[in-house]
Coordinates of N, CA and C and ligand atoms in Angstrom, one line a residue:
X97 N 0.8 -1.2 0.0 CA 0.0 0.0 0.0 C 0.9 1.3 0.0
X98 N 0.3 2.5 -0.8 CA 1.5 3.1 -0.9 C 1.2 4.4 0.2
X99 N 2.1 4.9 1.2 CA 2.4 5.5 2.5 C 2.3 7.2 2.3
X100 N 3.2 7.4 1.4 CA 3.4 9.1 1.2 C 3.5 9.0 -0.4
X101 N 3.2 10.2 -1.1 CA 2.8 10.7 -2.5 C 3.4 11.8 -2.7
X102 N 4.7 12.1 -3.8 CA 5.1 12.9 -3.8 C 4.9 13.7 -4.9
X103 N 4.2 15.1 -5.6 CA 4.0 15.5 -6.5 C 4.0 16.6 -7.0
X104 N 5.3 16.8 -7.9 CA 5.8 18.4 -8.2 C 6.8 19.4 -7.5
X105 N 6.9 18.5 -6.1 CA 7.0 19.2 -5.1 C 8.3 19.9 -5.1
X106 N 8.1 21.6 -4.7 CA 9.5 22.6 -5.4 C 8.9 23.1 -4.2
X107 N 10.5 23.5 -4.1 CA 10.8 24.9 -3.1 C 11.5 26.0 -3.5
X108 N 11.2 27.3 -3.6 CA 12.0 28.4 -3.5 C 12.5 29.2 -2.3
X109 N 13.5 29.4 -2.2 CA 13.6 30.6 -1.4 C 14.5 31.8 -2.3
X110 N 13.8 33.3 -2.5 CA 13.4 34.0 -3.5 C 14.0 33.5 -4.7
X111 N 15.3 33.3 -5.5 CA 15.6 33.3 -6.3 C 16.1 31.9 -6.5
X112 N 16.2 31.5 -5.2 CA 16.9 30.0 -5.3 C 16.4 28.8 -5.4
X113 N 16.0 27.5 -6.4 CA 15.3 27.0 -6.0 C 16.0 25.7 -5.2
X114 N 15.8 25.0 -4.1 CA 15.8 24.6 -2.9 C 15.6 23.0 -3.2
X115 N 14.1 23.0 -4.0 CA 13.8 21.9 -4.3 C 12.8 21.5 -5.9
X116 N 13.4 21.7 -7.2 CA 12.9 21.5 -8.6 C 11.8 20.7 -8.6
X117 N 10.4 20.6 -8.2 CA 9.6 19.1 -9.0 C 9.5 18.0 -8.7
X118 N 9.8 17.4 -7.4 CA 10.3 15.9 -7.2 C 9.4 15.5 -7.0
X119 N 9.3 14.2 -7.9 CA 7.9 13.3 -7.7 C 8.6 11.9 -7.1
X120 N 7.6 11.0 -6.3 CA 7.3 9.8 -6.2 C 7.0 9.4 -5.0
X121 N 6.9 7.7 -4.9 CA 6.1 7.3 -3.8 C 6.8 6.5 -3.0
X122 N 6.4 6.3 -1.5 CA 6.5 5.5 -1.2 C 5.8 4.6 -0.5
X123 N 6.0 3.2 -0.4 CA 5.4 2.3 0.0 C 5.2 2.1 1.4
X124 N 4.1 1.7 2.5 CA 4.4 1.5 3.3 C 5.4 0.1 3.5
X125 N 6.3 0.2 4.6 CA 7.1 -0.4 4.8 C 8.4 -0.5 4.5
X126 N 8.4 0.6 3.3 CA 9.7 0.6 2.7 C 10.5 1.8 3.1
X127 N 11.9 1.2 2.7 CA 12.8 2.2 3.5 C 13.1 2.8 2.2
X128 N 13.1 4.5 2.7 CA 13.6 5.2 1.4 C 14.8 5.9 1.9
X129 N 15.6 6.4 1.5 CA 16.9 7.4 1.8 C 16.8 8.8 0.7
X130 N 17.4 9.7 0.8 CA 17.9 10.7 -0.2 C 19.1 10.9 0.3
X131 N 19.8 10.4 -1.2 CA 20.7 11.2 -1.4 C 21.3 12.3 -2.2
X132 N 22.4 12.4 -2.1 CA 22.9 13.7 -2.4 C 23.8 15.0 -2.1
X133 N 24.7 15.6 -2.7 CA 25.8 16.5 -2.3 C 25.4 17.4 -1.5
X134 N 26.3 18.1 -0.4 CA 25.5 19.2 0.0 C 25.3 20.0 -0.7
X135 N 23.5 21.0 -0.1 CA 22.8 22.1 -1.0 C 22.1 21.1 -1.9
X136 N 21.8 20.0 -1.9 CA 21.0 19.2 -2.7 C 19.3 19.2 -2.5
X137 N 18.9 19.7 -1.7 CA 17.4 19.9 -1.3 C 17.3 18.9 -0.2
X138 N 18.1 17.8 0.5 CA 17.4 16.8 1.5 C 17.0 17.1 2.3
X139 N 17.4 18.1 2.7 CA 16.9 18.7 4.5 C 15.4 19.6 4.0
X140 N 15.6 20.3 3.2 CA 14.2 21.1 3.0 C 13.2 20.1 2.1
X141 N 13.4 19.1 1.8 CA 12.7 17.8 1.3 C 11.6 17.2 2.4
X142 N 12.8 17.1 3.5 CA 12.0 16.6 4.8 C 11.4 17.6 5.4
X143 N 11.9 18.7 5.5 CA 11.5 19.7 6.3 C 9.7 20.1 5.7
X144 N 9.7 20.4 4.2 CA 8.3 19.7 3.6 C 7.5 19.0 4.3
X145 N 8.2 17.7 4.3 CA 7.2 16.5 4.0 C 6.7 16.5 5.8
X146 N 7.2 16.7 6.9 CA 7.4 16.5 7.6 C 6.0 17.9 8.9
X147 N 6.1 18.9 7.4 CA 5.1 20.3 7.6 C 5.9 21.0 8.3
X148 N 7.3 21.3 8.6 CA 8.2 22.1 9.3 C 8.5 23.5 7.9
X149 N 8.2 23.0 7.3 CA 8.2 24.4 5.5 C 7.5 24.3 4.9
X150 N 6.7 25.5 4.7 CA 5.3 25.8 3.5 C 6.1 24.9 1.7
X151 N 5.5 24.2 1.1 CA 6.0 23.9 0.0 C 5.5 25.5 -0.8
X152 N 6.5 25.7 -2.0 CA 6.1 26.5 -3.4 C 5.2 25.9 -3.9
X153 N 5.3 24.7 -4.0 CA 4.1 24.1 -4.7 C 4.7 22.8 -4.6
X154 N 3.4 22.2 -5.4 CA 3.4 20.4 -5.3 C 2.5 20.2 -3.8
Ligands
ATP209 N1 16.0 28.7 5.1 C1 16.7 28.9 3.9 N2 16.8 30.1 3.3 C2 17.4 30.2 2.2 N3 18.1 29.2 1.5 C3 18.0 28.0 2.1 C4 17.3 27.8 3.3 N4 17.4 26.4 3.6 C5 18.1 25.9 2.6 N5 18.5 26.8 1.7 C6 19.3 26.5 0.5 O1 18.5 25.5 -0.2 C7 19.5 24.6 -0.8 C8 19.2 23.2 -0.3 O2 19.6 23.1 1.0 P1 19.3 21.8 1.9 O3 19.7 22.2 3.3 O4 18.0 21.3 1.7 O5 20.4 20.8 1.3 P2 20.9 19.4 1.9 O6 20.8 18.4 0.7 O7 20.1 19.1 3.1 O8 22.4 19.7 2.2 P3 23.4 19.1 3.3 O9 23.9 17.7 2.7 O10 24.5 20.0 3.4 O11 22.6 18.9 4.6 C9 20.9 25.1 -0.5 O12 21.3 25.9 -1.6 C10 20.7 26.0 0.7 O13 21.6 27.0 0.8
MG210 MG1 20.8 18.7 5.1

Protein backbone atom coordinates (compact mmCIF):
# COMPACT_ATOMS: atom_id res chain seq x y z
CA UNK A 1 0.00 0.00 0.00
CA UNK A 2 1.46 3.07 -0.95
CA UNK A 3 2.43 5.50 2.53
CA UNK A 4 3.44 9.07 1.17
CA UNK A 5 2.84 10.73 -2.49
CA UNK A 6 5.06 12.91 -3.81
CA UNK A 7 4.03 15.53 -6.55
CA UNK A 8 5.84 18.40 -8.21
CA UNK A 9 7.02 19.17 -5.08
CA UNK A 10 9.45 22.61 -5.43
CA UNK A 11 10.79 24.92 -3.09
CA UNK A 12 11.97 28.37 -3.49
CA UNK A 13 13.63 30.65 -1.37
CA UNK A 14 13.36 33.99 -3.52
CA UNK A 15 15.62 33.26 -6.31
CA UNK A 16 16.92 30.02 -5.27
CA UNK A 17 15.31 27.02 -6.01
CA UNK A 18 15.82 24.62 -2.90
CA UNK A 19 13.76 21.89 -4.29
CA UNK A 20 12.93 21.54 -8.57
CA UNK A 21 9.58 19.14 -8.95
CA UNK A 22 10.29 15.89 -7.21
CA UNK A 23 7.88 13.27 -7.68
CA UNK A 24 7.30 9.78 -6.18
CA UNK A 25 6.13 7.34 -3.79
CA UNK A 26 6.52 5.48 -1.20
CA UNK A 27 5.38 2.32 -0.04
CA UNK A 28 4.38 1.48 3.28
CA UNK A 29 7.11 -0.35 4.84
CA UNK A 30 9.68 0.59 2.68
CA UNK A 31 12.78 2.24 3.52
CA UNK A 32 13.62 5.23 1.41
CA UNK A 33 16.90 7.43 1.83
CA UNK A 34 17.92 10.66 -0.25
CA UNK A 35 20.74 11.23 -1.42
CA UNK A 36 22.88 13.73 -2.39
CA UNK A 37 25.83 16.51 -2.29
CA UNK A 38 25.51 19.23 0.01
CA UNK A 39 22.80 22.10 -1.00
CA UNK A 40 20.96 19.17 -2.72
CA UNK A 41 17.36 19.89 -1.29
CA UNK A 42 17.38 16.84 1.53
CA UNK A 43 16.91 18.69 4.53
CA UNK A 44 14.25 21.12 3.01
CA UNK A 45 12.73 17.84 1.34
CA UNK A 46 11.98 16.58 4.75
CA UNK A 47 11.47 19.68 6.34
CA UNK A 48 8.35 19.70 3.60
CA UNK A 49 7.20 16.50 4.04
CA UNK A 50 7.35 16.53 7.60
CA UNK A 51 5.11 20.33 7.64
CA UNK A 52 8.21 22.09 9.28
CA UNK A 53 8.24 24.39 5.51
CA UNK A 54 5.29 25.76 3.49
CA UNK A 55 6.05 23.91 -0.05
CA UNK A 56 6.08 26.48 -3.39
CA UNK A 57 4.09 24.13 -4.67
CA UNK A 58 3.41 20.43 -5.26
N1 LIG B 1 15.96 28.75 5.05
C1 LIG B 1 16.65 28.88 3.93
N2 LIG B 1 16.75 30.07 3.32
C2 LIG B 1 17.43 30.20 2.16
N3 LIG B 1 18.05 29.19 1.50
C3 LIG B 1 18.00 28.00 2.08
C4 LIG B 1 17.30 27.75 3.30
N4 LIG B 1 17.41 26.42 3.62
C5 LIG B 1 18.14 25.88 2.65
N5 LIG B 1 18.50 26.81 1.72
C6 LIG B 1 19.27 26.54 0.48
O1 LIG B 1 18.55 25.54 -0.23
C7 LIG B 1 19.46 24.62 -0.84
C8 LIG B 1 19.17 23.21 -0.34
O2 LIG B 1 19.58 23.13 1.02
P1 LIG B 1 19.34 21.84 1.94
O3 LIG B 1 19.73 22.24 3.31
O4 LIG B 1 17.95 21.32 1.73
O5 LIG B 1 20.36 20.81 1.31
P2 LIG B 1 20.87 19.40 1.89
O6 LIG B 1 20.76 18.43 0.75
O7 LIG B 1 20.14 19.06 3.14
O8 LIG B 1 22.41 19.71 2.18
P3 LIG B 1 23.41 19.05 3.30
O9 LIG B 1 23.88 17.74 2.72
O10 LIG B 1 24.54 20.04 3.38
O11 LIG B 1 22.63 18.91 4.59
C9 LIG B 1 20.87 25.13 -0.52
O12 LIG B 1 21.30 25.94 -1.60
C10 LIG B 1 20.65 25.97 0.73
O13 LIG B 1 21.61 26.99 0.84
MG1 LIG C 1 20.75 18.68 5.14
Amino acid sequence: MTAIVVDKLTKRFGDLTAVDCISFEIKEGEIFGLLGPNGAGKTTTISMLSTLLEPTSG
